[in-house]
PDB file of C-alpha atoms in Angstrom:
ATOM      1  CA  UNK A 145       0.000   0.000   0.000  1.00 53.00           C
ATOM      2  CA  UNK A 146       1.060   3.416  -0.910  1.00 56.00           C
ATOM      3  CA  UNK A 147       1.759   6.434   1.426  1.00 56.00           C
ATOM      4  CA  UNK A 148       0.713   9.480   0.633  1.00 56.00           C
ATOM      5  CA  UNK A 149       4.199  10.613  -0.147  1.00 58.00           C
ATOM      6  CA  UNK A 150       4.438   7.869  -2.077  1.00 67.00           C
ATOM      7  CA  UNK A 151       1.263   8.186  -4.120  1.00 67.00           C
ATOM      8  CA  UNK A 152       1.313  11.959  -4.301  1.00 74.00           C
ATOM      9  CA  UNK A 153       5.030  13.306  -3.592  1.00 76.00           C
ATOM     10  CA  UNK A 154       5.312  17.050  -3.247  1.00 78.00           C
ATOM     11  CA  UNK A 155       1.382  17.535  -2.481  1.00 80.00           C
ATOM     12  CA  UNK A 156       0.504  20.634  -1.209  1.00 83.00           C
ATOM     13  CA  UNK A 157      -3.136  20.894   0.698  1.00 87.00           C
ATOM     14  CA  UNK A 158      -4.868  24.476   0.672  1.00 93.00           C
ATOM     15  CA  UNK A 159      -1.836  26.081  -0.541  1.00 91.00           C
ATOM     16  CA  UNK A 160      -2.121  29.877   0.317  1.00 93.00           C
ATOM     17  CA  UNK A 161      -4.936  29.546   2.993  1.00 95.00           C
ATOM     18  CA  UNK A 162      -3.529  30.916   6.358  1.00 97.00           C
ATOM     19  CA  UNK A 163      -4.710  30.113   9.485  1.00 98.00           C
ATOM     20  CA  UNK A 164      -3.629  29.941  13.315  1.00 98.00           C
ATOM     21  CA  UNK A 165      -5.092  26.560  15.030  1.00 98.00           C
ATOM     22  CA  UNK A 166      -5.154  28.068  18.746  1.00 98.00           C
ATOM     23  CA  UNK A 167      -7.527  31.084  17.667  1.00 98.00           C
ATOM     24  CA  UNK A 168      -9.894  28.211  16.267  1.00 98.00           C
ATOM     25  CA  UNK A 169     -10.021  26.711  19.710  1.00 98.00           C
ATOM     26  CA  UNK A 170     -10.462  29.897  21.382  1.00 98.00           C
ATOM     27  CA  UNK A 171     -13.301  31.139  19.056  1.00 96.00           C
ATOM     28  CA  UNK A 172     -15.796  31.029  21.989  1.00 97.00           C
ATOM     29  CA  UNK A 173     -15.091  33.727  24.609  1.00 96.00           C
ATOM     30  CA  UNK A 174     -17.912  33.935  26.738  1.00 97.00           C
ATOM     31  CA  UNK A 175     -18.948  32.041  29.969  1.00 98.00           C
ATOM     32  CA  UNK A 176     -19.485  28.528  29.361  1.00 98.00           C
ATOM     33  CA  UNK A 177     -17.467  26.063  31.104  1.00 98.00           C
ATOM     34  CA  UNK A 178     -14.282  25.163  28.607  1.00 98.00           C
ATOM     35  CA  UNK A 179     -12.353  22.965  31.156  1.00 98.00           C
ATOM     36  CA  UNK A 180     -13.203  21.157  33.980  1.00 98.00           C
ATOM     37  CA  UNK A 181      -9.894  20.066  35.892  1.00 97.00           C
ATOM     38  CA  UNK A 182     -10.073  16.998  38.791  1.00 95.00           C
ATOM     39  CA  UNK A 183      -6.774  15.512  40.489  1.00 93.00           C
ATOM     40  CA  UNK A 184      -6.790  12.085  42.830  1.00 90.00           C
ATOM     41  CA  UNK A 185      -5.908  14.222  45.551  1.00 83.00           C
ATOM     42  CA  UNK A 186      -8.123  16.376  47.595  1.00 74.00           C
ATOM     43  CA  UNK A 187      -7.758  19.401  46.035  1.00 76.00           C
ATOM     44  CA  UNK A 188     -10.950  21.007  44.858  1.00 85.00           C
ATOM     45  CA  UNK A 189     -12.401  20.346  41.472  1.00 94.00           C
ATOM     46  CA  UNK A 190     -11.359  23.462  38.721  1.00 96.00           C
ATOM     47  CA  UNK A 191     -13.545  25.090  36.384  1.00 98.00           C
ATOM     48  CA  UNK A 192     -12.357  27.428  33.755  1.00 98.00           C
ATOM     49  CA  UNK A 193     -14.573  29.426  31.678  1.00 98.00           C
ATOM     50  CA  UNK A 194     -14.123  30.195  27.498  1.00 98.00           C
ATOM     51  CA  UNK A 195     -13.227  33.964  28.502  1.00 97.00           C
ATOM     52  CA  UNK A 196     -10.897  33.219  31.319  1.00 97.00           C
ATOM     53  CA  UNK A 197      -8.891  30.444  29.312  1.00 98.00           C
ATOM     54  CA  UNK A 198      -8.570  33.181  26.431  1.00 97.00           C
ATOM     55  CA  UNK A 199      -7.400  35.558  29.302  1.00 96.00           C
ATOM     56  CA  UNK A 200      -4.933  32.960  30.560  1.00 96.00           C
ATOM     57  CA  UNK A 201      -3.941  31.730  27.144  1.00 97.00           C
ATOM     58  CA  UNK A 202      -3.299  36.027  26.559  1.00 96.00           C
ATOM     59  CA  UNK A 203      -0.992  35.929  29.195  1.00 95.00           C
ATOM     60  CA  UNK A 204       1.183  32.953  28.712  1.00 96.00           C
ATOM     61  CA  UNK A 205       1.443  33.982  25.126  1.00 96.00           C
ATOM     62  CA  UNK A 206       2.985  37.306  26.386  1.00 95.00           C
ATOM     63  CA  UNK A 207       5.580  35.356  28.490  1.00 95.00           C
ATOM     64  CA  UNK A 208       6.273  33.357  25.476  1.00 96.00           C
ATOM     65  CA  UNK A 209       6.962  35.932  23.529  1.00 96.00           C
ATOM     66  CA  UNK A 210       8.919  38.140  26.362  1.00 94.00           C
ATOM     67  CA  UNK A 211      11.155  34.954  26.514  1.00 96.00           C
ATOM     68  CA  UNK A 212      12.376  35.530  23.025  1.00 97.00           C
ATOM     69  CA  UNK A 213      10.149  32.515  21.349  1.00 98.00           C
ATOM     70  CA  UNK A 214      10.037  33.164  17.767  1.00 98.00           C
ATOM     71  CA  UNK A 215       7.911  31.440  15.000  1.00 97.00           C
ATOM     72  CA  UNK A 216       8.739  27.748  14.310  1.00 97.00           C
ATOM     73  CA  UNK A 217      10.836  27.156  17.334  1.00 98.00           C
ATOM     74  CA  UNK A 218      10.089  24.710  20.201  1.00 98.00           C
ATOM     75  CA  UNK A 219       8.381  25.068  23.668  1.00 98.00           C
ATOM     76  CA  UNK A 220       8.228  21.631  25.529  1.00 98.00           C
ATOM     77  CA  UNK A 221       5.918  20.648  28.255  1.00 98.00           C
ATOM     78  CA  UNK A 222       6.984  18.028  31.079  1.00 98.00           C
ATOM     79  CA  UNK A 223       3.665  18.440  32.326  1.00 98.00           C
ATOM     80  CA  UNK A 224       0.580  16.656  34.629  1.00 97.00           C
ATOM     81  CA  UNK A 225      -2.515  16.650  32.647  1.00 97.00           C
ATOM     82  CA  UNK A 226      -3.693  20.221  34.117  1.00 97.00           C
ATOM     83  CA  UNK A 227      -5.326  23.086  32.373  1.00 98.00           C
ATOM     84  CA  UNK A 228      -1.793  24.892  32.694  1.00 97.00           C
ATOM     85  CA  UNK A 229      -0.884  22.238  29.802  1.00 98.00           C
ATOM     86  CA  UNK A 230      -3.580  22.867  27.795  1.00 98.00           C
ATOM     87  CA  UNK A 231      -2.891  27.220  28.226  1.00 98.00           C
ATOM     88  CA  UNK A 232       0.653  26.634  27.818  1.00 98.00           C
ATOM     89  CA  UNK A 233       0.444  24.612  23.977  1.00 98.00           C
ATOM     90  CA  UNK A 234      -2.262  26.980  23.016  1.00 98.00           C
ATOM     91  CA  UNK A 235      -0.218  29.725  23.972  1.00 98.00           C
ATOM     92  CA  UNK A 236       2.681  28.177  21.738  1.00 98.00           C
ATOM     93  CA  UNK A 237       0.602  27.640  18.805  1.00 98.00           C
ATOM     94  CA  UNK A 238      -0.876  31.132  18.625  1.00 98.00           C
ATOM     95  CA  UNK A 239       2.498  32.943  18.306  1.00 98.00           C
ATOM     96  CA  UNK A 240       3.214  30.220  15.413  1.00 98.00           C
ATOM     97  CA  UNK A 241       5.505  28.033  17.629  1.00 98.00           C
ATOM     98  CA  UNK A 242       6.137  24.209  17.823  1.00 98.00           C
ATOM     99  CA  UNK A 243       4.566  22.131  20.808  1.00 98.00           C
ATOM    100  CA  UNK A 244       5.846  18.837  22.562  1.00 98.00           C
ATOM    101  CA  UNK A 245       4.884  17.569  25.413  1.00 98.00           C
ATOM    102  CA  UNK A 246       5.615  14.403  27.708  1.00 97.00           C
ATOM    103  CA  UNK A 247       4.090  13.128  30.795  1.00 96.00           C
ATOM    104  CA  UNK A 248       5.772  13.392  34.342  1.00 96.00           C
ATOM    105  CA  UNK A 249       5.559   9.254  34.684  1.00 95.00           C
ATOM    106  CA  UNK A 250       8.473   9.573  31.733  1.00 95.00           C
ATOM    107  CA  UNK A 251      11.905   9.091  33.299  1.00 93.00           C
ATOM    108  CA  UNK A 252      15.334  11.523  32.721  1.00 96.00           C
ATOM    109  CA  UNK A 253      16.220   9.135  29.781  1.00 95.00           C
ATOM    110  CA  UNK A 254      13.222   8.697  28.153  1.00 95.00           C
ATOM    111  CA  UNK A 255      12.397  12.512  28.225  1.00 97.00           C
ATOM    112  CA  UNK A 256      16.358  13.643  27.185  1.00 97.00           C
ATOM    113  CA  UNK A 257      15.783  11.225  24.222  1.00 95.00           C
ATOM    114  CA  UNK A 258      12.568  13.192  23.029  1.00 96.00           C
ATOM    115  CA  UNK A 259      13.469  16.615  23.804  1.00 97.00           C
ATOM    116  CA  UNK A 260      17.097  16.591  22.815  1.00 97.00           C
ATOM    117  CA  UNK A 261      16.168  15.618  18.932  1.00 96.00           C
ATOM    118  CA  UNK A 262      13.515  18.773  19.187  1.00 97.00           C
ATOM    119  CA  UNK A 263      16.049  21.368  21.004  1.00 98.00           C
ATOM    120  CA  UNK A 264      13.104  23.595  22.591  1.00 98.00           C
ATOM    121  CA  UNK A 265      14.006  26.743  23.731  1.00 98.00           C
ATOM    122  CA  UNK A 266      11.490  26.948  26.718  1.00 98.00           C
ATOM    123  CA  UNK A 267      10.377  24.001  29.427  1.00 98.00           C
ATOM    124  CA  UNK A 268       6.989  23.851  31.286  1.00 98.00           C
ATOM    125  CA  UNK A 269       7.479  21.263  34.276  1.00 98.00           C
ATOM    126  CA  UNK A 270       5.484  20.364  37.059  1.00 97.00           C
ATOM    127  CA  UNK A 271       7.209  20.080  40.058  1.00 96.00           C
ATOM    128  CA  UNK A 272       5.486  16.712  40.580  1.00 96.00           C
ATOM    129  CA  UNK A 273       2.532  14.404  40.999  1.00 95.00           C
ATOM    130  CA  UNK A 274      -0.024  12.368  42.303  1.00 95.00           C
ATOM    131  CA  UNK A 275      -0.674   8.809  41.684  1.00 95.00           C
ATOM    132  CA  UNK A 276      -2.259   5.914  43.350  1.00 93.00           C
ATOM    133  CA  UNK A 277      -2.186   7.290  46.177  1.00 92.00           C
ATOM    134  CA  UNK A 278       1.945   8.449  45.963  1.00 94.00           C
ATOM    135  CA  UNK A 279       3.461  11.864  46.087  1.00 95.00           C
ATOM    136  CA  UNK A 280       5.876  12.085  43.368  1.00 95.00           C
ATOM    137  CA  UNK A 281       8.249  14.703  43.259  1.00 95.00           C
ATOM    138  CA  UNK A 282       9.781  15.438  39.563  1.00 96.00           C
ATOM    139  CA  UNK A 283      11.867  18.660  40.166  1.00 96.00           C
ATOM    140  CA  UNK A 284      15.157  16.654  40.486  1.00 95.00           C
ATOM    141  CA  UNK A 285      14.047  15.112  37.508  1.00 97.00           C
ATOM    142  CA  UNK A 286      13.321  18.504  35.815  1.00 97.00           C
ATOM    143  CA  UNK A 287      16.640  20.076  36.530  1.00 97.00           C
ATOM    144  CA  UNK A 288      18.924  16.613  35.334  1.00 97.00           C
ATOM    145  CA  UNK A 289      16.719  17.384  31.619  1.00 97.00           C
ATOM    146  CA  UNK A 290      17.135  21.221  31.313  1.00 97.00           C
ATOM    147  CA  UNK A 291      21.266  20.600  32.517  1.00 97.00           C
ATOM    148  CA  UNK A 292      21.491  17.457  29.486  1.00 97.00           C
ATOM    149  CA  UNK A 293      19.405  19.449  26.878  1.00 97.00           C
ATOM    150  CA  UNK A 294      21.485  22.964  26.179  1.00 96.00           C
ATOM    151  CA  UNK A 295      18.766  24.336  24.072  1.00 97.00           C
ATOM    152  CA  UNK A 296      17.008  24.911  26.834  1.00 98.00           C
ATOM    153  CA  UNK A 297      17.049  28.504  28.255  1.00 97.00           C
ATOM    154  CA  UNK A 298      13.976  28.946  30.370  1.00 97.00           C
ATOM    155  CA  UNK A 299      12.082  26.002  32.840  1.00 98.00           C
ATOM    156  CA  UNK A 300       8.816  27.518  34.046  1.00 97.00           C
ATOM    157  CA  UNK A 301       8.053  25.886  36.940  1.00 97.00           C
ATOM    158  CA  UNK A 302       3.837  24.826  37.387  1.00 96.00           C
ATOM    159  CA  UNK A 303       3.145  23.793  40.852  1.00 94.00           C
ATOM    160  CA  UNK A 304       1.167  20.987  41.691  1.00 93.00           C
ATOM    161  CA  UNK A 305       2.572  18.636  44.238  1.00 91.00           C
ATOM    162  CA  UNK A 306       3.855  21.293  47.038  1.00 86.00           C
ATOM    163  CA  UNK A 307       2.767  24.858  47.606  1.00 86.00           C
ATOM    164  CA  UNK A 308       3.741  27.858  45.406  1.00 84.00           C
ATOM    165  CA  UNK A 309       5.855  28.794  48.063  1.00 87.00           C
ATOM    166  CA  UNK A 310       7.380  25.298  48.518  1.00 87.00           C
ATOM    167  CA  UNK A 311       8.154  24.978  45.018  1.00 87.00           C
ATOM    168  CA  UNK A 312       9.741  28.039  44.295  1.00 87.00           C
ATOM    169  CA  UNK A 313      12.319  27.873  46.972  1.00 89.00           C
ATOM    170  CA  UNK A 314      13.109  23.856  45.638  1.00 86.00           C
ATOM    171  CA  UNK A 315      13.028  24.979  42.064  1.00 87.00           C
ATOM    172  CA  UNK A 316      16.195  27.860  42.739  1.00 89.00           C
ATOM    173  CA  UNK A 317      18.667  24.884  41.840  1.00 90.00           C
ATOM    174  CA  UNK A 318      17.750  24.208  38.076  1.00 93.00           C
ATOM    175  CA  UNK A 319      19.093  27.173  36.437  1.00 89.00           C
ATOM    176  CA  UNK A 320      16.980  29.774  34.529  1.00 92.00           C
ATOM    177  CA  UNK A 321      13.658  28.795  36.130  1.00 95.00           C
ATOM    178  CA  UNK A 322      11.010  30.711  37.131  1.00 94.00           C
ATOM    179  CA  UNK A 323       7.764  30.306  38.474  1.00 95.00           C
ATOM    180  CA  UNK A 324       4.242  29.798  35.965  1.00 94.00           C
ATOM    181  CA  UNK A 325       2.963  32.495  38.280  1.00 88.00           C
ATOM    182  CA  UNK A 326       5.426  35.328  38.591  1.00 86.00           C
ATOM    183  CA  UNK A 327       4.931  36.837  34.984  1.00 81.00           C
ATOM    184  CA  UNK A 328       2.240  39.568  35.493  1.00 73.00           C
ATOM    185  CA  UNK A 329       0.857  41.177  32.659  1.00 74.00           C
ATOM    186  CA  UNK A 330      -1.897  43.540  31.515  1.00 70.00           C
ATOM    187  CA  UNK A 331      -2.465  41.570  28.322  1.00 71.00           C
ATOM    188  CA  UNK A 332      -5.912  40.671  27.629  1.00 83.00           C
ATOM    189  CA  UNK A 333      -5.688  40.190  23.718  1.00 92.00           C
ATOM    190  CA  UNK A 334      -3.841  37.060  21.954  1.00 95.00           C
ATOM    191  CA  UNK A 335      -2.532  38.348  18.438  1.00 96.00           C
ATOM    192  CA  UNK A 336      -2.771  35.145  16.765  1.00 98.00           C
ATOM    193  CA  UNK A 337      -0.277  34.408  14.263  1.00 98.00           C
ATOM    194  CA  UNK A 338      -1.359  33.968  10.642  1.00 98.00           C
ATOM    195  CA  UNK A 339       0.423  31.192   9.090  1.00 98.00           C
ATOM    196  CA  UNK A 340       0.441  28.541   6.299  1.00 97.00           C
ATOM    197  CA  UNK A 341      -1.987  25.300   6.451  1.00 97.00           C
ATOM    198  CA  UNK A 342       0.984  22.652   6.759  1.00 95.00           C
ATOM    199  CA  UNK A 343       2.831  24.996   9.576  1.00 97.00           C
ATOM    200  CA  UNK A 344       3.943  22.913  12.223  1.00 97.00           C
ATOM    201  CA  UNK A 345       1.854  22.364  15.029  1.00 98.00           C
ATOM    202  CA  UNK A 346       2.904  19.431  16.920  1.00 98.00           C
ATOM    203  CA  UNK A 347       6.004  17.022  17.574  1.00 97.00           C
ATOM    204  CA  UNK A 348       4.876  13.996  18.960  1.00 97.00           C
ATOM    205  CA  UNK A 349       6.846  10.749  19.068  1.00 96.00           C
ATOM    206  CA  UNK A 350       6.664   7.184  18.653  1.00 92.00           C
ATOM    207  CA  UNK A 351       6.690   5.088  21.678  1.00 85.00           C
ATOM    208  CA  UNK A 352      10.248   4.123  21.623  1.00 79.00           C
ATOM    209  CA  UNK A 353       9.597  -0.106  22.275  1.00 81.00           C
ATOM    210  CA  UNK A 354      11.599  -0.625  19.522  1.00 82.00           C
ATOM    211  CA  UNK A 355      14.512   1.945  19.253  1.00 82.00           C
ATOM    212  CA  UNK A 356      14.983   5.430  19.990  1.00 87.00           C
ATOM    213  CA  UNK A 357      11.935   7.664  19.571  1.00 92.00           C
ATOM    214  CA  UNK A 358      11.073   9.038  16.418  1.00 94.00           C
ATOM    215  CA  UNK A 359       9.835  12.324  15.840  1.00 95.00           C
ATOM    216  CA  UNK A 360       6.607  12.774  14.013  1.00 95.00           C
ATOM    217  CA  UNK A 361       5.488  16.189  13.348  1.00 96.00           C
ATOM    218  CA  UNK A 362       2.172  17.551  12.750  1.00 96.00           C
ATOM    219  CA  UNK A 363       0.284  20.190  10.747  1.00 96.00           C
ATOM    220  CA  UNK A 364      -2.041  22.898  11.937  1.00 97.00           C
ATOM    221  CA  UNK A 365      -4.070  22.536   9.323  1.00 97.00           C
ATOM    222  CA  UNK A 366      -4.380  18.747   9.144  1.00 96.00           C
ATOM    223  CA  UNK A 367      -4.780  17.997  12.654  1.00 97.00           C
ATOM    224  CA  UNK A 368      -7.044  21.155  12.851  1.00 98.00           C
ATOM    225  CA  UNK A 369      -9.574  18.912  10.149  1.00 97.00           C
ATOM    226  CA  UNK A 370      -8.905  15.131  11.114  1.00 97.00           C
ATOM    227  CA  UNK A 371     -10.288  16.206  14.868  1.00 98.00           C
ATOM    228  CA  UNK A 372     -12.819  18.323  13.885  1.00 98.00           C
ATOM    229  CA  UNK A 373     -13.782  15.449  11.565  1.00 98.00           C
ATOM    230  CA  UNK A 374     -13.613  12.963  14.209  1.00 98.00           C
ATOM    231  CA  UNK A 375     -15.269  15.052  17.100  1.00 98.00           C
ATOM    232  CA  UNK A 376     -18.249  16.227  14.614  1.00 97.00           C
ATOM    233  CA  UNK A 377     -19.258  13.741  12.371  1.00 97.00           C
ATOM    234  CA  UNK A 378     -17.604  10.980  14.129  1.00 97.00           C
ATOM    235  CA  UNK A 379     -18.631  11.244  17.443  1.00 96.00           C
ATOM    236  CA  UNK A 380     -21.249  14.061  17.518  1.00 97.00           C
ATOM    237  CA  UNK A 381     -20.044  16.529  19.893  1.00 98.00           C
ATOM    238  CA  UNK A 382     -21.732  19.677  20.254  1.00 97.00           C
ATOM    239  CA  UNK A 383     -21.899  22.699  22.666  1.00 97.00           C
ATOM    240  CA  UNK A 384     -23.257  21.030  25.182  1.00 97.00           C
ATOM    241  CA  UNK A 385     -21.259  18.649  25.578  1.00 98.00           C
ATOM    242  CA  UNK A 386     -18.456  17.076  28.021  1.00 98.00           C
ATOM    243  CA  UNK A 387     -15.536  15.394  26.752  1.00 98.00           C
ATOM    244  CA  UNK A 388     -13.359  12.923  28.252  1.00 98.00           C
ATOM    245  CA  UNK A 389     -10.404  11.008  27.505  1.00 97.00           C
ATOM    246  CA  UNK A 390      -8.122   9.318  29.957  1.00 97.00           C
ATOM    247  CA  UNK A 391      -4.719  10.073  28.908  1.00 97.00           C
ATOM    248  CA  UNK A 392      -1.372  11.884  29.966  1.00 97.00           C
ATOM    249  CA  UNK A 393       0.273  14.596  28.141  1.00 97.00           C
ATOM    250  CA  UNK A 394       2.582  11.779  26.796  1.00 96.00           C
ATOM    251  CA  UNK A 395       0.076  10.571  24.981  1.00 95.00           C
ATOM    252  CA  UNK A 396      -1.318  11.582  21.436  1.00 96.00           C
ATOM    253  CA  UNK A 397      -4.658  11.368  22.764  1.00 97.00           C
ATOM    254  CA  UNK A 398      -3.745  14.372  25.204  1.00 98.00           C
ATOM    255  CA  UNK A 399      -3.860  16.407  21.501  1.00 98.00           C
ATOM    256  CA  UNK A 400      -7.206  14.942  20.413  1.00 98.00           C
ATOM    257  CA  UNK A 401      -8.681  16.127  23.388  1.00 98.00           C
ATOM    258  CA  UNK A 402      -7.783  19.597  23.256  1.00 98.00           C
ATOM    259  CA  UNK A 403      -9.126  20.204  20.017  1.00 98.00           C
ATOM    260  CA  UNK A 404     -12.735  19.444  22.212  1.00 98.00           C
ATOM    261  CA  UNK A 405     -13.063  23.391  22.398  1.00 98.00           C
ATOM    262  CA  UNK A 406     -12.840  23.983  18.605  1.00 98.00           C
ATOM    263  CA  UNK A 407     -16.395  22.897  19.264  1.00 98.00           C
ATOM    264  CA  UNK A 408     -17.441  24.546  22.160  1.00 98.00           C
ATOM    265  CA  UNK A 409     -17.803  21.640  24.646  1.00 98.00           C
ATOM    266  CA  UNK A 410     -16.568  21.197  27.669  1.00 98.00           C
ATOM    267  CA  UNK A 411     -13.393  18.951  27.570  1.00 98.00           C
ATOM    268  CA  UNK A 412     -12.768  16.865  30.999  1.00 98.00           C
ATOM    269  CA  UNK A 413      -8.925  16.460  32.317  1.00 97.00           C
ATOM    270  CA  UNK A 414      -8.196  13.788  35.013  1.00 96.00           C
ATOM    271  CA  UNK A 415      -4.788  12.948  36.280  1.00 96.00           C
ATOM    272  CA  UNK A 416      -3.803  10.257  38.450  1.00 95.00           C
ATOM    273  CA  UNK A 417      -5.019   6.482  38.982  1.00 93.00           C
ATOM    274  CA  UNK A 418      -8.041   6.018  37.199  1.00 89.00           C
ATOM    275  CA  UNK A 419      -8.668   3.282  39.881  1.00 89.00           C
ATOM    276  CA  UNK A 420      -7.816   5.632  43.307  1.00 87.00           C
ATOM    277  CA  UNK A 421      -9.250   4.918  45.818  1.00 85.00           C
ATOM    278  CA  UNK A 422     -10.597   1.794  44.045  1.00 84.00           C
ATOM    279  CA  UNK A 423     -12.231   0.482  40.717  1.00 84.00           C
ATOM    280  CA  UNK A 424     -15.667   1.699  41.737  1.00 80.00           C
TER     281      UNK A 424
END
């Protein structure tokens, strides 16, 4: 069977349309619930309206840019599924940068080898996690990553295992962090970036069970369609909605449900166990 390279090389799909994928999930600004956010651990249930994830999404796109991001280079997240992940890629893809994210359960190696063929210039990393009952604490893991991957100029620190407070003092050893919270801006606009149908959206990466991970990169365009096309016509989801999908920011199903608020729904993020305290 034939690949698409293969059976059409050089294709070019909607050549000349422009576009910016994060302004087509943030199309709804008012206030209907866009994320709901639950943990395993006792910490109160979040909800996040359409206006206040634009607001956010404004905000961490300022940092972005204040950090010297330009268009096509990389911002990685290290990153529990929270609605700080889901700001922090949007964020990324409105100024017309790259996203690539892996889940906290990923060890030093397994993240290096990801992030070190994708050289990102910034690092969002949770200082650690929840799970099964556990406290896991990542920041030693966080600071071995950004001192193997020299690309790496800025760790913003999200936390979500210890206090603000806590997390901040511990996170003073890895070396150009800062803390998700201490860039305080005005901005309540997000200038989205205007760019070409097969810009880059995403790097994911292949599981790595049989060699080192691959890199497999994404479109705005395409992915912007295929989920559309699989959350609409597929699966029927419309305003009203909640959508759920257990999965880790490691995982490319993290992606597909993101794209939930291109339609208006409310998308559902869980992290921990999905059998704490038990399977009922």
């Amino acid at each position: 069977m034939l690949t698409d390279a293969e059976a059409m090389p050089g294709a070019q799909w909607f050549n000349g349309a422009r576009l910016n994928f994060a302004e087509n999930l943030l199309r709804y600004r008012d206030d209907k619930v866009a994320i709901i956010f639950h943990g395993e651990h006792d910490a109160p249930t979040r909800a996040i309206t359409y206006r206040e994830l634009y607001q956010e999404v404004a905000r961490c796109a300022e940092l972005l840019k204040s950090l010297g991001v330009m268009q096509g280079e990389r911002v990685a997240g290290y990153l529990a599924n929270t609605p700080e992940a889901v700001v922090a890629s949007l964020a990324t893809a409105s100024i017309g940068a790259i996203w690539s994210s892996c889940s906290p359960d990923f060890g030093i190696a397994e993240v290096t080898q990801r992030f070190a063929q994708t050289q990102p210039k910034v690092l969002f990393a949770v200082d650690g996690y929840h799970y099964n009952g556990k406290k896991i604490d990542t920041l030693s893991a966080v600071k071995s990553v950004a001192e193997k991957i020299p690309s790496i100029k800025r760790v913003i620190i999200v936390p979500f295992l210890n206090s603000t407070a806590n997390a901040k003092t511990r996170a003073r050893t890895i070396q150009g962090a800062m803390m998700y919270d201490d860039f305080a801006t005005a901005e309540t606009e997000v200038d989205f970036v205007q760019l070409p149908f097969n810009h880059p959206l995403y790097i994911l990466y292949s599981s790595g069970t049989t060699g080192k991970p691959k890199c497999i990169v994404h479109s705005a365009g395409g992915t912007l369609l295929q989920h559309l096309k699989e959350h609409q016509l597929h699966t029927d989801i419309k305003r009203d909605d909640s959508l759920f999908y257990f999965t880790t920011c490691g995982w490319m199903m993290w992606n597909w449900l993101v794209s939930g608020l291109a339609s208006g729904c409310t998308i559902a993020l869980y992290d921990g166990s999905p059998f704490y305290p038990s399977k009922n």
